[in-house]
CSV table of N, CA, C and O in Angstrom, one decimal:
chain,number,residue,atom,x,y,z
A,1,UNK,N,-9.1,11.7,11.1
A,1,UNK,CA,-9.8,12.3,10.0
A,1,UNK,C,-8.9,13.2,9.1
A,1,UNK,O,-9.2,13.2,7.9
A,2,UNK,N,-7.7,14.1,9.7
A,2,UNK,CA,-6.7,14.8,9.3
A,2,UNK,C,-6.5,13.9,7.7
A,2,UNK,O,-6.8,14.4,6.6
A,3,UNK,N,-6.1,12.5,8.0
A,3,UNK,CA,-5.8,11.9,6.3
A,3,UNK,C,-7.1,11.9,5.1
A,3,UNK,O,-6.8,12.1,3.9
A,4,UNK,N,-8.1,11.8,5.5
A,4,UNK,CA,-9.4,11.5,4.6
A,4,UNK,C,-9.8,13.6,4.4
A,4,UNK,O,-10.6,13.9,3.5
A,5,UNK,N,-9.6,13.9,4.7
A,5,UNK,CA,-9.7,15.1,4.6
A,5,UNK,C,-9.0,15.7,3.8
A,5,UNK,O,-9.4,16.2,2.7
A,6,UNK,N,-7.5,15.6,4.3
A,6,UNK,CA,-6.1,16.1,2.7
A,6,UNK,C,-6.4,15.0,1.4
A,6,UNK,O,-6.2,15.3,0.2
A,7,UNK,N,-6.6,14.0,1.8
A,7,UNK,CA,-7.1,13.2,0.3
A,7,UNK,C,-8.2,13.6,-0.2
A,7,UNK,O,-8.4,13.1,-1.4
A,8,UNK,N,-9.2,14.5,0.3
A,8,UNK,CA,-10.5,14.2,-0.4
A,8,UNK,C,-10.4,15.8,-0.7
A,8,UNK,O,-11.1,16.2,-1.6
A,9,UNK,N,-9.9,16.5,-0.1
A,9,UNK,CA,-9.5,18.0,-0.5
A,9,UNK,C,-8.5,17.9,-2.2
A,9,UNK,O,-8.5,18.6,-3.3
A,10,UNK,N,-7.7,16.8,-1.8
A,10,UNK,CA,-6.5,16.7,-3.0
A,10,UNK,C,-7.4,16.6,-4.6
A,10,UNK,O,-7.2,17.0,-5.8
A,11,UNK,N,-8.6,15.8,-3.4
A,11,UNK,CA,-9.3,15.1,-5.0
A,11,UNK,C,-10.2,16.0,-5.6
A,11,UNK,O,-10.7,15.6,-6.7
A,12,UNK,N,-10.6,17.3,-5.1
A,12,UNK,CA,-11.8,17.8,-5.2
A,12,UNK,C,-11.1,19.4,-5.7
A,12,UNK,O,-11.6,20.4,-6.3
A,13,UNK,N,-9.8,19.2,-5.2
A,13,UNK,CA,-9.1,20.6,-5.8
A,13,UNK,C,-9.3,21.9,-5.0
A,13,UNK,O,-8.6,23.0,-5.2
A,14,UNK,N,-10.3,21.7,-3.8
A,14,UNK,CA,-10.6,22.6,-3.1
A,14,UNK,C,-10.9,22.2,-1.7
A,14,UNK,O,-11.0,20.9,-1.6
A,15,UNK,N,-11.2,22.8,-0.6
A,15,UNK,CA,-11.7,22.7,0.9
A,15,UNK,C,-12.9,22.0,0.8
A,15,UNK,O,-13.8,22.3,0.1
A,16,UNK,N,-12.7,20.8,1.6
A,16,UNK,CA,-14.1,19.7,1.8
A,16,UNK,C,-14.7,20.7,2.7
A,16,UNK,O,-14.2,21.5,3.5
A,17,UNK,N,-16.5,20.3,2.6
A,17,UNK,CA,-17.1,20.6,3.5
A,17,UNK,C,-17.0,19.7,4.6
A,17,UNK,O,-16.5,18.6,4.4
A,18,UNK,N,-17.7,20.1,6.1
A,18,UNK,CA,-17.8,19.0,6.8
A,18,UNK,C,-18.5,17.7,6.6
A,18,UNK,O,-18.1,16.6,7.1
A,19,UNK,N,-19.6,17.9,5.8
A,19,UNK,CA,-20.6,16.9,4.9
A,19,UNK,C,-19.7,16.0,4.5
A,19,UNK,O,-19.4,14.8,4.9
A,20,UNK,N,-19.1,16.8,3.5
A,20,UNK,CA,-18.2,16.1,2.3
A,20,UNK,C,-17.2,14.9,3.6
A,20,UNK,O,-17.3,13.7,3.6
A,21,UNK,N,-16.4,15.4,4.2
A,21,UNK,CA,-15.9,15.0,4.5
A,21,UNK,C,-16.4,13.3,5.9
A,21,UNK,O,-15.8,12.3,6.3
A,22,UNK,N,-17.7,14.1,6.0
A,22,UNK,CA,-18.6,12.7,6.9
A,22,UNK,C,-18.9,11.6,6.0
A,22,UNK,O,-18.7,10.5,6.4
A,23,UNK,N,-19.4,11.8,4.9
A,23,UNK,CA,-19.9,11.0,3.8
A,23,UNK,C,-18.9,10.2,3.1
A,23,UNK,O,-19.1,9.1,2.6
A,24,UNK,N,-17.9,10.7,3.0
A,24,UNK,CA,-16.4,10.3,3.0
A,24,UNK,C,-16.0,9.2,4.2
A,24,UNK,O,-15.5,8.1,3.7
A,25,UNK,N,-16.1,9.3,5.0
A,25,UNK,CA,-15.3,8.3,5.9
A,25,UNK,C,-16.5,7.6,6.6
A,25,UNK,O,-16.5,7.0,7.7
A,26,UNK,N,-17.8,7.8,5.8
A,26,UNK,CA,-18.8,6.5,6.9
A,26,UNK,C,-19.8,6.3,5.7
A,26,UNK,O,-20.9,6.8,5.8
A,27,UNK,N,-19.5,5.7,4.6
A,27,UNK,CA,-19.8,5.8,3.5
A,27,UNK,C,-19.0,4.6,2.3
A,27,UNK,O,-17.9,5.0,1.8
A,28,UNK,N,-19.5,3.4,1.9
A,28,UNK,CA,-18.4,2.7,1.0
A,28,UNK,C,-19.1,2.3,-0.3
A,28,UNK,O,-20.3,2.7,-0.5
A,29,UNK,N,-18.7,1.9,-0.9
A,29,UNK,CA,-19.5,1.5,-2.4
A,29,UNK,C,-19.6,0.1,-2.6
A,29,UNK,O,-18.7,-0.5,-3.1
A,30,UNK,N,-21.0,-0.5,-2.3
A,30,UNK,CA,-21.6,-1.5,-2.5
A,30,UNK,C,-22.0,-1.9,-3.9
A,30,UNK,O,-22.6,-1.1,-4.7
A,31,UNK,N,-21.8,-2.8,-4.2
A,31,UNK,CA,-22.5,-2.8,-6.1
A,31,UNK,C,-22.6,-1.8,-7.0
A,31,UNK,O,-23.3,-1.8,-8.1
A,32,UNK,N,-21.6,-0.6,-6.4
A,32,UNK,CA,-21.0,0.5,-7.6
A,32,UNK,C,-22.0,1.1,-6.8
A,32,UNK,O,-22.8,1.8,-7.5
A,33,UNK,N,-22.2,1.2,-5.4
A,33,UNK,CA,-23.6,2.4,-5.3
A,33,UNK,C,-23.0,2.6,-3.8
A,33,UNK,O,-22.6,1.6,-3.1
A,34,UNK,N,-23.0,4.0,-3.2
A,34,UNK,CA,-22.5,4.5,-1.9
A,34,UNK,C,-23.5,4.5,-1.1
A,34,UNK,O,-24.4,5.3,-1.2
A,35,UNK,N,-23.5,3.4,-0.1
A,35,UNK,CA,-23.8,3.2,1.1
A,35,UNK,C,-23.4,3.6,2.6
A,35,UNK,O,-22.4,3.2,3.1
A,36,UNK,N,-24.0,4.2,3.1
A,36,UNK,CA,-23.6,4.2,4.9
A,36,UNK,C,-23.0,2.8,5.2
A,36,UNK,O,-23.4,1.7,4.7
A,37,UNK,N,-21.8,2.9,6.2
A,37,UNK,CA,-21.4,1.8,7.0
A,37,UNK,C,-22.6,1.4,7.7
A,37,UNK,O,-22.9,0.3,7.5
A,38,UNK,N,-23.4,2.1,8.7
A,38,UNK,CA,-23.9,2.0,9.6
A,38,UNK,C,-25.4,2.9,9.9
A,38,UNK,O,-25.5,4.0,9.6
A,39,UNK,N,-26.3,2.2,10.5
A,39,UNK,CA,-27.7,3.2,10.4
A,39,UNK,C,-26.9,4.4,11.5
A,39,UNK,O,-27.4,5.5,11.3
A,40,UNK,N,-26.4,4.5,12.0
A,40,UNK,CA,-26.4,5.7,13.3
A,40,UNK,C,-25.2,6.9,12.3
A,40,UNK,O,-25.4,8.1,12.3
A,41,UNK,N,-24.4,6.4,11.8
A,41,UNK,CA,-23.8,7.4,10.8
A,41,UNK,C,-24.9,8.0,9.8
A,41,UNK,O,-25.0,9.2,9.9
A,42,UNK,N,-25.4,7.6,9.3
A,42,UNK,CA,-26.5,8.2,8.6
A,42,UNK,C,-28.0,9.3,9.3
A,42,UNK,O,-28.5,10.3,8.7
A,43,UNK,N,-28.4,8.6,10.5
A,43,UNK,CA,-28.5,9.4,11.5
A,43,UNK,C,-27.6,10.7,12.4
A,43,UNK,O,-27.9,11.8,12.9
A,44,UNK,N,-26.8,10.1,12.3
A,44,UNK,CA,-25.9,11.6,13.1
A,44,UNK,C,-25.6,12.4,11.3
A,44,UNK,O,-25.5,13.6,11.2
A,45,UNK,N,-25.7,11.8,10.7
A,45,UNK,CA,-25.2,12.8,9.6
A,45,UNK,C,-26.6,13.8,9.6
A,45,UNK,O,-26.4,15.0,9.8
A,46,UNK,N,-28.2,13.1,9.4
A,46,UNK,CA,-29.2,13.6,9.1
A,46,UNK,C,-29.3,14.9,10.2
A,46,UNK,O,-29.6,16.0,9.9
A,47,UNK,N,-29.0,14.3,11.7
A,47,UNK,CA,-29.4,15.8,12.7
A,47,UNK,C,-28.4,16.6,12.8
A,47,UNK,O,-28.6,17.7,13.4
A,48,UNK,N,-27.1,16.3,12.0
A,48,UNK,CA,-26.0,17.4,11.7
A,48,UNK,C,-26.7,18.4,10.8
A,48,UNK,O,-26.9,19.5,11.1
A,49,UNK,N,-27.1,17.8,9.8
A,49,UNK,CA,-27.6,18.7,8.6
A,49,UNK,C,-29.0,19.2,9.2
A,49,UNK,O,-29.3,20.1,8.5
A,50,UNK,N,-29.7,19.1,10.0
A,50,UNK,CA,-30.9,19.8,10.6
A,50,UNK,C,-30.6,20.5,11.7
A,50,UNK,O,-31.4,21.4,12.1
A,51,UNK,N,-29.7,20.3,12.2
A,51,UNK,CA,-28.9,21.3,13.2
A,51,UNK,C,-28.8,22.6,12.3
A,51,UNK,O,-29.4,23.6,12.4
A,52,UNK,N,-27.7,22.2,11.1
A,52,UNK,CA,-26.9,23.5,10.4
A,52,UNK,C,-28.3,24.4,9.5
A,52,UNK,O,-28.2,25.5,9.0
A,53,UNK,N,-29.6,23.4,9.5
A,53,UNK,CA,-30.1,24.4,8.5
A,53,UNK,C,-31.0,25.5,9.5
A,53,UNK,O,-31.4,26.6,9.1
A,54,UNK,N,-31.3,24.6,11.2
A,54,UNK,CA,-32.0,26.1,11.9
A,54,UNK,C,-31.5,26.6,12.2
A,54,UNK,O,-32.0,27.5,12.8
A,55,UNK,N,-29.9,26.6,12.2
A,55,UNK,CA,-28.7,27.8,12.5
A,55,UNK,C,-29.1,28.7,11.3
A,55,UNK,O,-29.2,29.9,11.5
A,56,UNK,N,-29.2,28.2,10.2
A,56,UNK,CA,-29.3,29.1,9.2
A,56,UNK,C,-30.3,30.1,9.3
A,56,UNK,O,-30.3,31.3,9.2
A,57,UNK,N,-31.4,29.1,9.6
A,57,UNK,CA,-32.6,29.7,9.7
A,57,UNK,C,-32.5,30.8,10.7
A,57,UNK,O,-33.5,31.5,10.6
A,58,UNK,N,-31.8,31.1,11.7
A,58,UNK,CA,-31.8,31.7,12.9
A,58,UNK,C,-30.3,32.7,12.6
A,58,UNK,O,-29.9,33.6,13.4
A,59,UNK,N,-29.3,32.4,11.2
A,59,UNK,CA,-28.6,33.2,10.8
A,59,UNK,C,-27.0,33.2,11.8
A,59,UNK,O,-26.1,34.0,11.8
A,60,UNK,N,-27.1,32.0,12.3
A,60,UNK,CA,-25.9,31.6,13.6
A,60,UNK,C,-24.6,31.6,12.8
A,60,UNK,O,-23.6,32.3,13.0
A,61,UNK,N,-24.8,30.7,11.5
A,61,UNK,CA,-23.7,30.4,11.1
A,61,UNK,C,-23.7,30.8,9.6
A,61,UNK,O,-24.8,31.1,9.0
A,62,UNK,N,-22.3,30.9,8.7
A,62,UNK,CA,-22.3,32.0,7.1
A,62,UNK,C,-22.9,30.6,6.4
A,62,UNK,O,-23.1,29.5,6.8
A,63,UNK,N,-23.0,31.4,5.1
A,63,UNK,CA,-23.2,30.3,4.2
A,63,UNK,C,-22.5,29.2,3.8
A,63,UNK,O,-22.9,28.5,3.0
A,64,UNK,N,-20.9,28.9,4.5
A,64,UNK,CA,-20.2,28.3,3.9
A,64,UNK,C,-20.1,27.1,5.4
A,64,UNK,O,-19.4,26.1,5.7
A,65,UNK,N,-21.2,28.0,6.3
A,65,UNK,CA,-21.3,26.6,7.5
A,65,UNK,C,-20.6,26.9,8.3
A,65,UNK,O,-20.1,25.8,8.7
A,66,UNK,N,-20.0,28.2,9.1
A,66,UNK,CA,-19.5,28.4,9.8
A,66,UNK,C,-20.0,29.4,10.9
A,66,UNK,O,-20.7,30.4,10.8
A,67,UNK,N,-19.3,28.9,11.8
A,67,UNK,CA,-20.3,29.9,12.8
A,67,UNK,C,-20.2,31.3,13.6
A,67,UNK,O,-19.4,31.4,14.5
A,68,UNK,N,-20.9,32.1,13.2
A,68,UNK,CA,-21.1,33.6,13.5
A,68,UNK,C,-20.4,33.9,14.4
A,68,UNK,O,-21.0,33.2,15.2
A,69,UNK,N,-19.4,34.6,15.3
A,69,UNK,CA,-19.9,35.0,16.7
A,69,UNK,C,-20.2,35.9,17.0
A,69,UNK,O,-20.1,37.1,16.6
A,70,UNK,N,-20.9,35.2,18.3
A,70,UNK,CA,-21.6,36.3,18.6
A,70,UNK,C,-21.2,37.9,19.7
A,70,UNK,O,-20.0,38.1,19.3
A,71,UNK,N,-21.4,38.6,20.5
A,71,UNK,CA,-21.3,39.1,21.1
A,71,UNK,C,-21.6,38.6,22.6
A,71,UNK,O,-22.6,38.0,22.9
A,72,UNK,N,-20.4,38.9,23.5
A,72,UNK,CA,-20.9,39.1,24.9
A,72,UNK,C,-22.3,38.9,25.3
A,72,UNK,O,-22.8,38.0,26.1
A,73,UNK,N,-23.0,39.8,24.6
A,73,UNK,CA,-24.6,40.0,25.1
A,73,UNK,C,-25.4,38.8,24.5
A,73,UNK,O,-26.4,38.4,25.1
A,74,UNK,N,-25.0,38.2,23.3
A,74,UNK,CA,-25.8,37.3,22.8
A,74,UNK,C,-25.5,36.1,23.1
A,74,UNK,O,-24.3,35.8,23.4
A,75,UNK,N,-26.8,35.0,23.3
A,75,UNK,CA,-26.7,33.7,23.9
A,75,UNK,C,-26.9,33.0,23.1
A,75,UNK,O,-27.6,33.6,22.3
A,76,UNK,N,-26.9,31.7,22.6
A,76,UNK,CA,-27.7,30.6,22.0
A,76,UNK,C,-28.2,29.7,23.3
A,76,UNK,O,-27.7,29.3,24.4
A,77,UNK,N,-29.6,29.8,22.3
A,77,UNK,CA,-30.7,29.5,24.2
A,77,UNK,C,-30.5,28.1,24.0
A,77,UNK,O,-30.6,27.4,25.0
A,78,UNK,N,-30.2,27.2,22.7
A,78,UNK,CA,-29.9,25.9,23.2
A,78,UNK,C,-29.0,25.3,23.8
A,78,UNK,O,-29.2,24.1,24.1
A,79,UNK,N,-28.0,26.0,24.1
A,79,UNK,CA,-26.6,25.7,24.4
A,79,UNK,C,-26.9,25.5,26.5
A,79,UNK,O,-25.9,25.2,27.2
Protein backbone atom coordinates (compact mmCIF):
# COMPACT_ATOMS: atom_id res chain seq x y z
CA UNK A 1 0.00 0.00 0.00
CA UNK A 2 3.37 2.20 0.63
CA UNK A 3 2.98 2.90 -3.53
CA UNK A 4 -0.87 3.79 -3.71
CA UNK A 5 -0.50 6.01 -0.87
CA UNK A 6 2.72 8.26 -2.21
CA UNK A 7 0.73 8.41 -5.53
CA UNK A 8 -2.47 9.39 -4.22
CA UNK A 9 -0.84 11.78 -1.63
CA UNK A 10 1.26 13.20 -4.83
CA UNK A 11 -2.17 13.66 -6.42
CA UNK A 12 -4.09 15.25 -3.77
CA UNK A 13 -1.10 17.62 -2.70
CA UNK A 14 -1.49 16.54 0.82
CA UNK A 15 -1.66 13.40 3.48
CA UNK A 16 -4.38 10.76 2.33
CA UNK A 17 -6.76 9.74 4.83
CA UNK A 18 -6.98 6.07 5.66
CA UNK A 19 -10.51 6.16 3.83
CA UNK A 20 -8.93 7.88 0.99
CA UNK A 21 -6.50 5.63 0.70
CA UNK A 22 -8.98 2.17 1.10
CA UNK A 23 -11.19 3.53 -1.64
CA UNK A 24 -8.14 3.97 -3.58
CA UNK A 25 -6.86 0.52 -3.81
CA UNK A 26 -10.31 -1.58 -3.66
CA UNK A 27 -12.16 0.63 -5.82
CA UNK A 28 -11.99 0.85 -10.08
CA UNK A 29 -13.99 2.75 -12.56
CA UNK A 30 -16.63 0.92 -14.34
CA UNK A 31 -18.51 2.95 -17.16
CA UNK A 32 -16.72 6.20 -15.91
CA UNK A 33 -18.40 5.43 -12.35
CA UNK A 34 -16.17 4.07 -9.14
CA UNK A 35 -17.04 0.81 -8.03
CA UNK A 36 -15.81 -1.63 -5.25
CA UNK A 37 -13.74 -4.61 -6.48
CA UNK A 38 -15.55 -6.76 -4.16
CA UNK A 39 -18.73 -6.84 -1.74
CA UNK A 40 -16.45 -7.56 1.50
CA UNK A 41 -14.14 -4.39 0.65
CA UNK A 42 -16.97 -2.37 0.82
CA UNK A 43 -18.08 -4.01 3.96
CA UNK A 44 -14.77 -3.83 5.85
CA UNK A 45 -14.66 -0.30 4.64
CA UNK A 46 -18.39 0.36 6.05
CA UNK A 47 -17.42 -1.21 9.84
CA UNK A 48 -14.10 0.73 9.55
CA UNK A 49 -16.08 3.90 9.24
CA UNK A 50 -18.55 2.86 12.19
CA UNK A 51 -15.75 1.78 14.23
CA UNK A 52 -14.00 5.47 13.76
CA UNK A 53 -17.30 7.25 14.33
CA UNK A 54 -18.10 5.55 18.10
CA UNK A 55 -14.45 6.24 18.77
CA UNK A 56 -15.47 9.66 18.10
CA UNK A 57 -18.39 9.39 19.86
CA UNK A 58 -16.62 8.05 22.96
CA UNK A 59 -13.66 10.85 22.07
CA UNK A 60 -10.74 7.82 21.63
CA UNK A 61 -9.53 9.21 18.58
CA UNK A 62 -8.65 13.39 17.19
CA UNK A 63 -10.55 14.72 14.53
CA UNK A 64 -8.08 13.88 11.86
CA UNK A 65 -8.65 9.93 12.97
CA UNK A 66 -6.11 9.34 15.14
CA UNK A 67 -5.93 7.74 18.27
CA UNK A 68 -5.90 9.38 21.66
CA UNK A 69 -3.68 7.78 24.29
CA UNK A 70 -4.73 6.97 26.85
CA UNK A 71 -3.27 6.66 30.32
CA UNK A 72 -2.15 3.63 32.39
CA UNK A 73 -5.43 3.78 34.25
CA UNK A 74 -7.60 3.97 31.14
CA UNK A 75 -8.91 0.86 29.25
CA UNK A 76 -10.87 0.41 26.10
CA UNK A 77 -13.53 -2.16 27.30
CA UNK A 78 -13.69 -3.49 23.70
CA UNK A 79 -10.26 -4.34 23.32
Amino acid sequence: MGTAKRKLEASLGRPATREEIWKKTHMKLRDGKEVWVETRAVDTYNRYIQAIEELKKNRLIDDQGNPIMLSGEETLSWM
